[in-house]
Amino acid sequence: MINEEMQPFLKWAGGKRQLLPKIRRYVPKQYNTYYEPFVGAGAVLFYLQPQKAVINDINAELINVYTVVRDNFDQLLPDLKTHKNEREYFYAIRALDREPEYRDLSATKKASRLIYLNKTCFNGLYRVNGKGNFNVPFGRNKNTKIVNEPVLRAVHTYLVSNDVTILNVDFAAAVSGAGEGDFVYFDPPYDPLSDTSSFTSYSKGGFDREEQLRLRDLCVELDRRGCKFLLSNSATDFIISSYAERGFTVEKVSAVRNINSVAAKRGKISEVLVRNYDS
């Protein structure tokens, strides 16, 4: 049964809440295992709520949060409730990953820290510097709700009640077991619309056009295996031509983006949905 309280509990760049009405039109009616190699905040996962899934993200801190929500929920919840939406406290918690002792923090403490920072930082942005340190400033929103217990509990219940594998590997490795009858949804870091619009700092690495082409080639391989895939990306000529030339269906859609350091750059943008099957 679908739990309507299931929804993203983090705000994440590229989140798919706004695009869900369009995505759900193309979700196959039947499939075996659901794969999501770039799970992010999990909007599509939490909408579909598949009984068998493999979710993955290259961001180890994010994957730790999912693992802790599943395995240590009873310890996470009270720790989250100790946090304060105050500037001085925020910067003290943010600075923890700059200290050698950070690696000795428990998985639960690290998960609690990331959820807290996500809720109280500027515009809910996740960004790290070249050393992998979280560097988003304080958000100054006095009405921020740090703990959304019903949503967190719903996510916990889903993860422990279903066959959901949680991975922190390369996107190609995440779908190594995908075969005929499975469904893969790809939501990679988007190809930048301009030289100055790129935002790929979810981890210390990036996601350049070489990676985009590696992903395209993986889609070709999945198609050969008999998997159905749906992919979202920005509507650049590069992305459109890369998939269209391989015979995949490419449809332009519009979406609203609410995460950008410059307020004027938030709003509607063109995206594409790519698939290898009929709607």
PDB file of C-alpha atoms in Angstrom, residues 81-272:
ATOM      1  CA  LYS A  81      15.815  17.084  18.519  1.00  0.00           C
ATOM      2  CA  THR A  82      18.906  18.461  20.304  1.00  0.00           C
ATOM      3  CA  HIS A  83      19.834  20.806  17.422  1.00  0.00           C
ATOM      4  CA  LYS A  84      19.177  24.554  17.545  1.00  0.00           C
ATOM      5  CA  ASN A  85      18.338  26.906  14.701  1.00  0.00           C
ATOM      6  CA  GLU A  86      20.919  29.472  15.785  1.00  0.00           C
ATOM      7  CA  ARG A  87      23.753  31.049  13.807  1.00  0.00           C
ATOM      8  CA  GLU A  88      26.596  30.367  16.259  1.00  0.00           C
ATOM      9  CA  TYR A  89      25.454  26.804  16.849  1.00  0.00           C
ATOM     10  CA  PHE A  90      25.090  26.234  13.077  1.00  0.00           C
ATOM     11  CA  TYR A  91      28.680  27.227  12.360  1.00  0.00           C
ATOM     12  CA  ALA A  92      29.966  25.071  15.203  1.00  0.00           C
ATOM     13  CA  ILE A  93      28.182  22.033  13.758  1.00  0.00           C
ATOM     14  CA  ARG A  94      29.243  22.917  10.219  1.00  0.00           C
ATOM     15  CA  ALA A  95      32.891  23.088  11.305  1.00  0.00           C
ATOM     16  CA  LEU A  96      32.944  19.518  12.627  1.00  0.00           C
ATOM     17  CA  ASP A  97      34.061  18.041   9.310  1.00  0.00           C
ATOM     18  CA  ARG A  98      37.148  20.250   9.390  1.00  0.00           C
ATOM     19  CA  GLU A  99      38.449  18.461  12.481  1.00  0.00           C
ATOM     20  CA  PRO A 100      40.325  15.126  12.506  1.00  0.00           C
ATOM     21  CA  GLU A 101      37.892  13.855  15.136  1.00  0.00           C
ATOM     22  CA  TYR A 102      35.032  13.994  12.612  1.00  0.00           C
ATOM     23  CA  ARG A 103      35.917  10.577  11.216  1.00  0.00           C
ATOM     24  CA  ASP A 104      35.365   9.126  14.691  1.00  0.00           C
ATOM     25  CA  LEU A 105      31.795  10.441  14.945  1.00  0.00           C
ATOM     26  CA  SER A 106      29.161   7.724  14.866  1.00  0.00           C
ATOM     27  CA  ALA A 107      27.141   7.203  11.701  1.00  0.00           C
ATOM     28  CA  THR A 108      24.082   8.431  13.589  1.00  0.00           C
ATOM     29  CA  LYS A 109      25.777  11.680  14.647  1.00  0.00           C
ATOM     30  CA  LYS A 110      26.934  12.310  11.075  1.00  0.00           C
ATOM     31  CA  ALA A 111      23.440  11.691   9.713  1.00  0.00           C
ATOM     32  CA  SER A 112      21.897  13.985  12.310  1.00  0.00           C
ATOM     33  CA  ARG A 113      24.420  16.684  11.404  1.00  0.00           C
ATOM     34  CA  LEU A 114      23.673  16.517   7.693  1.00  0.00           C
ATOM     35  CA  ILE A 115      19.909  16.650   8.177  1.00  0.00           C
ATOM     36  CA  TYR A 116      20.314  19.612  10.546  1.00  0.00           C
ATOM     37  CA  LEU A 117      22.618  21.511   8.178  1.00  0.00           C
ATOM     38  CA  ASN A 118      20.307  20.809   5.248  1.00  0.00           C
ATOM     39  CA  LYS A 119      17.330  22.216   7.134  1.00  0.00           C
ATOM     40  CA  THR A 120      19.062  25.344   8.436  1.00  0.00           C
ATOM     41  CA  CYS A 121      21.591  26.323   5.757  1.00  0.00           C
ATOM     42  CA  PHE A 122      20.956  28.864   3.004  1.00  0.00           C
ATOM     43  CA  ASN A 123      18.268  27.642   0.598  1.00  0.00           C
ATOM     44  CA  GLY A 124      18.725  23.997   1.610  1.00  0.00           C
ATOM     45  CA  LEU A 125      21.784  23.726  -0.602  1.00  0.00           C
ATOM     46  CA  TYR A 126      24.320  20.891  -0.303  1.00  0.00           C
ATOM     47  CA  ARG A 127      27.755  22.039  -1.409  1.00  0.00           C
ATOM     48  CA  VAL A 128      31.298  21.110  -0.454  1.00  0.00           C
ATOM     49  CA  ASN A 129      34.654  22.737  -1.089  1.00  0.00           C
ATOM     50  CA  GLY A 130      37.695  21.119  -2.671  1.00  0.00           C
ATOM     51  CA  LYS A 131      38.522  19.365   0.595  1.00  0.00           C
ATOM     52  CA  GLY A 132      35.048  17.903   0.886  1.00  0.00           C
ATOM     53  CA  ASN A 133      33.957  20.254   3.697  1.00  0.00           C
ATOM     54  CA  PHE A 134      30.369  21.461   3.811  1.00  0.00           C
ATOM     55  CA  ASN A 135      30.529  25.214   3.134  1.00  0.00           C
ATOM     56  CA  VAL A 136      26.994  26.580   2.736  1.00  0.00           C
ATOM     57  CA  PRO A 137      26.247  29.573   5.024  1.00  0.00           C
ATOM     58  CA  PHE A 138      23.537  29.835   7.671  1.00  0.00           C
ATOM     59  CA  GLY A 139      20.036  30.300   6.270  1.00  0.00           C
ATOM     60  CA  ARG A 140      18.522  32.632   8.882  1.00  0.00           C
ATOM     61  CA  ASN A 141      15.030  31.154   8.529  1.00  0.00           C
ATOM     62  CA  LYS A 142      13.480  31.317  11.996  1.00  0.00           C
ATOM     63  CA  ASN A 143      10.537  29.124  10.955  1.00  0.00           C
ATOM     64  CA  THR A 144      12.649  26.176   9.844  1.00  0.00           C
ATOM     65  CA  LYS A 145      11.351  22.809  11.069  1.00  0.00           C
ATOM     66  CA  ILE A 146      14.410  20.689  11.792  1.00  0.00           C
ATOM     67  CA  VAL A 147      12.562  17.473  12.708  1.00  0.00           C
ATOM     68  CA  ASN A 148       9.659  16.233  10.590  1.00  0.00           C
ATOM     69  CA  GLU A 149       9.005  13.089  12.582  1.00  0.00           C
ATOM     70  CA  PRO A 150       6.021  11.699  10.616  1.00  0.00           C
ATOM     71  CA  VAL A 151       7.919  11.878   7.322  1.00  0.00           C
ATOM     72  CA  LEU A 152      11.128  10.421   8.764  1.00  0.00           C
ATOM     73  CA  ARG A 153       9.179   7.615  10.415  1.00  0.00           C
ATOM     74  CA  ALA A 154       7.366   6.849   7.150  1.00  0.00           C
ATOM     75  CA  VAL A 155      10.684   6.626   5.300  1.00  0.00           C
ATOM     76  CA  HIS A 156      12.123   4.399   8.037  1.00  0.00           C
ATOM     77  CA  THR A 157       9.106   2.080   7.873  1.00  0.00           C
ATOM     78  CA  TYR A 158       9.361   1.826   4.090  1.00  0.00           C
ATOM     79  CA  LEU A 159      13.078   1.035   4.129  1.00  0.00           C
ATOM     80  CA  VAL A 160      12.791  -1.694   6.779  1.00  0.00           C
ATOM     81  CA  SER A 161       9.606  -3.227   5.350  1.00  0.00           C
ATOM     82  CA  ASN A 162      10.794  -3.672   1.766  1.00  0.00           C
ATOM     83  CA  ASP A 163      13.753  -5.164  -0.076  1.00  0.00           C
ATOM     84  CA  VAL A 164      15.749  -1.955  -0.575  1.00  0.00           C
ATOM     85  CA  THR A 165      19.499  -2.189  -1.153  1.00  0.00           C
ATOM     86  CA  ILE A 166      21.401   1.023  -0.348  1.00  0.00           C
ATOM     87  CA  LEU A 167      24.709   1.554  -2.164  1.00  0.00           C
ATOM     88  CA  ASN A 168      27.502   4.146  -2.322  1.00  0.00           C
ATOM     89  CA  VAL A 169      29.260   3.210  -5.561  1.00  0.00           C
ATOM     90  CA  ASP A 170      29.761   4.441  -9.120  1.00  0.00           C
ATOM     91  CA  PHE A 171      26.496   4.725 -11.060  1.00  0.00           C
ATOM     92  CA  ALA A 172      27.502   1.958 -13.476  1.00  0.00           C
ATOM     93  CA  ALA A 173      28.268  -0.429 -10.609  1.00  0.00           C
ATOM     94  CA  ALA A 174      24.895   0.407  -9.055  1.00  0.00           C
ATOM     95  CA  VAL A 175      23.043  -1.134 -12.029  1.00  0.00           C
ATOM     96  CA  SER A 176      25.428  -4.030 -12.631  1.00  0.00           C
ATOM     97  CA  GLY A 177      22.701  -6.465 -11.595  1.00  0.00           C
ATOM     98  CA  ALA A 178      19.926  -4.927 -13.691  1.00  0.00           C
ATOM     99  CA  GLY A 179      18.419  -7.219 -16.289  1.00  0.00           C
ATOM    100  CA  GLU A 180      15.369  -7.874 -18.409  1.00  0.00           C
ATOM    101  CA  GLY A 181      12.175  -6.636 -16.807  1.00  0.00           C
ATOM    102  CA  ASP A 182      13.875  -4.174 -14.460  1.00  0.00           C
ATOM    103  CA  PHE A 183      13.319  -0.411 -14.502  1.00  0.00           C
ATOM    104  CA  VAL A 184      16.075   2.177 -14.034  1.00  0.00           C
ATOM    105  CA  TYR A 185      15.504   5.857 -13.377  1.00  0.00           C
ATOM    106  CA  PHE A 186      18.539   8.106 -13.901  1.00  0.00           C
ATOM    107  CA  ASP A 187      18.677  11.613 -12.445  1.00  0.00           C
ATOM    108  CA  PRO A 188      22.345  12.572 -12.881  1.00  0.00           C
ATOM    109  CA  PRO A 189      23.911  15.970 -12.248  1.00  0.00           C
ATOM    110  CA  TYR A 190      22.613  17.960 -15.196  1.00  0.00           C
ATOM    111  CA  ASP A 191      24.595  19.095 -18.200  1.00  0.00           C
ATOM    112  CA  PRO A 192      25.064  22.853 -17.545  1.00  0.00           C
ATOM    113  CA  LEU A 193      22.933  25.242 -19.587  1.00  0.00           C
ATOM    114  CA  SER A 194      25.867  27.656 -19.681  1.00  0.00           C
ATOM    115  CA  ASP A 195      29.528  27.834 -18.674  1.00  0.00           C
ATOM    116  CA  THR A 196      28.567  29.550 -15.412  1.00  0.00           C
ATOM    117  CA  SER A 197      25.512  27.507 -14.424  1.00  0.00           C
ATOM    118  CA  SER A 198      27.179  24.217 -13.565  1.00  0.00           C
ATOM    119  CA  PHE A 199      26.503  22.828 -10.116  1.00  0.00           C
ATOM    120  CA  THR A 200      28.004  19.394  -9.551  1.00  0.00           C
ATOM    121  CA  SER A 201      29.472  19.788  -6.059  1.00  0.00           C
ATOM    122  CA  TYR A 202      27.468  16.998  -4.423  1.00  0.00           C
ATOM    123  CA  SER A 203      30.808  15.358  -3.745  1.00  0.00           C
ATOM    124  CA  LYS A 204      34.436  16.314  -4.231  1.00  0.00           C
ATOM    125  CA  GLY A 205      34.305  15.064  -7.811  1.00  0.00           C
ATOM    126  CA  GLY A 206      32.311  16.483 -10.688  1.00  0.00           C
ATOM    127  CA  PHE A 207      30.174  15.221 -13.548  1.00  0.00           C
ATOM    128  CA  ASP A 208      31.500  16.525 -16.843  1.00  0.00           C
ATOM    129  CA  ARG A 209      30.544  15.650 -20.412  1.00  0.00           C
ATOM    130  CA  GLU A 210      32.822  12.643 -20.423  1.00  0.00           C
ATOM    131  CA  GLU A 211      30.720  11.290 -17.553  1.00  0.00           C
ATOM    132  CA  GLN A 212      27.530  12.220 -19.409  1.00  0.00           C
ATOM    133  CA  LEU A 213      28.687  10.149 -22.375  1.00  0.00           C
ATOM    134  CA  ARG A 214      29.649   7.260 -20.097  1.00  0.00           C
ATOM    135  CA  LEU A 215      26.108   7.383 -18.739  1.00  0.00           C
ATOM    136  CA  ARG A 216      24.686   7.462 -22.280  1.00  0.00           C
ATOM    137  CA  ASP A 217      26.731   4.398 -23.177  1.00  0.00           C
ATOM    138  CA  LEU A 218      25.450   2.658 -20.045  1.00  0.00           C
ATOM    139  CA  CYS A 219      21.899   3.351 -21.223  1.00  0.00           C
ATOM    140  CA  VAL A 220      22.752   1.692 -24.530  1.00  0.00           C
ATOM    141  CA  GLU A 221      23.993  -1.342 -22.594  1.00  0.00           C
ATOM    142  CA  LEU A 222      20.873  -1.460 -20.402  1.00  0.00           C
ATOM    143  CA  ASP A 223      18.708  -1.308 -23.507  1.00  0.00           C
ATOM    144  CA  ARG A 224      20.638  -4.296 -24.873  1.00  0.00           C
ATOM    145  CA  ARG A 225      19.987  -6.193 -21.623  1.00  0.00           C
ATOM    146  CA  GLY A 226      16.235  -5.626 -21.910  1.00  0.00           C
ATOM    147  CA  CYS A 227      15.968  -3.039 -19.119  1.00  0.00           C
ATOM    148  CA  LYS A 228      13.641  -0.097 -19.362  1.00  0.00           C
ATOM    149  CA  PHE A 229      15.221   3.220 -18.439  1.00  0.00           C
ATOM    150  CA  LEU A 230      13.973   6.750 -17.941  1.00  0.00           C
ATOM    151  CA  LEU A 231      16.474   9.585 -17.676  1.00  0.00           C
ATOM    152  CA  SER A 232      16.068  13.261 -16.854  1.00  0.00           C
ATOM    153  CA  ASN A 233      18.595  15.919 -17.808  1.00  0.00           C
ATOM    154  CA  SER A 234      18.820  19.493 -19.014  1.00  0.00           C
ATOM    155  CA  ALA A 235      17.628  20.246 -22.551  1.00  0.00           C
ATOM    156  CA  THR A 236      21.019  21.105 -24.014  1.00  0.00           C
ATOM    157  CA  ASP A 237      21.854  20.334 -27.624  1.00  0.00           C
ATOM    158  CA  PHE A 238      24.598  18.037 -26.348  1.00  0.00           C
ATOM    159  CA  ILE A 239      22.231  15.872 -24.289  1.00  0.00           C
ATOM    160  CA  ILE A 240      19.480  15.831 -26.905  1.00  0.00           C
ATOM    161  CA  SER A 241      21.783  14.787 -29.729  1.00  0.00           C
ATOM    162  CA  SER A 242      23.691  12.260 -27.589  1.00  0.00           C
ATOM    163  CA  TYR A 243      20.528  10.236 -26.928  1.00  0.00           C
ATOM    164  CA  ALA A 244      18.554  10.929 -30.096  1.00  0.00           C
ATOM    165  CA  GLU A 245      21.378   9.634 -32.278  1.00  0.00           C
ATOM    166  CA  ARG A 246      21.112   6.285 -30.465  1.00  0.00           C
ATOM    167  CA  GLY A 247      17.403   6.038 -31.254  1.00  0.00           C
ATOM    168  CA  PHE A 248      16.034   6.846 -27.813  1.00  0.00           C
ATOM    169  CA  THR A 249      12.905   8.955 -27.309  1.00  0.00           C
ATOM    170  CA  VAL A 250      13.745  12.456 -26.089  1.00  0.00           C
ATOM    171  CA  GLU A 251      10.918  14.692 -24.864  1.00  0.00           C
ATOM    172  CA  LYS A 252      11.306  18.287 -23.737  1.00  0.00           C
ATOM    173  CA  VAL A 253       9.505  19.281 -20.529  1.00  0.00           C
ATOM    174  CA  SER A 254       9.519  22.339 -18.292  1.00  0.00           C
ATOM    175  CA  ALA A 255      10.363  22.214 -14.613  1.00  0.00           C
ATOM    176  CA  VAL A 256      10.737  24.609 -11.702  1.00  0.00           C
ATOM    177  CA  ARG A 257      14.082  24.847  -9.957  1.00  0.00           C
ATOM    178  CA  ASN A 258      14.127  26.365  -6.467  1.00  0.00           C
ATOM    179  CA  ILE A 259      17.793  25.861  -5.540  1.00  0.00           C
ATOM    180  CA  ASN A 260      20.285  28.418  -6.796  1.00  0.00           C
ATOM    181  CA  SER A 261      22.566  30.793  -4.947  1.00  0.00           C
ATOM    182  CA  VAL A 262      21.158  33.617  -7.102  1.00  0.00           C
ATOM    183  CA  ALA A 263      17.429  34.102  -6.573  1.00  0.00           C
ATOM    184  CA  ALA A 264      16.880  35.481 -10.075  1.00  0.00           C
ATOM    185  CA  LYS A 265      18.121  32.206 -11.566  1.00  0.00           C
ATOM    186  CA  ARG A 266      15.458  30.117  -9.820  1.00  0.00           C
ATOM    187  CA  GLY A 267      12.328  29.336 -11.793  1.00  0.00           C
ATOM    188  CA  LYS A 268      11.253  27.445 -14.916  1.00  0.00           C
ATOM    189  CA  ILE A 269      13.868  25.744 -17.051  1.00  0.00           C
ATOM    190  CA  SER A 270      13.736  23.291 -19.953  1.00  0.00           C
ATOM    191  CA  GLU A 271      14.589  19.677 -19.267  1.00  0.00           C
ATOM    192  CA  VAL A 272      14.361  16.423 -21.168  1.00  0.00           C
TER     193      VAL A 272
END
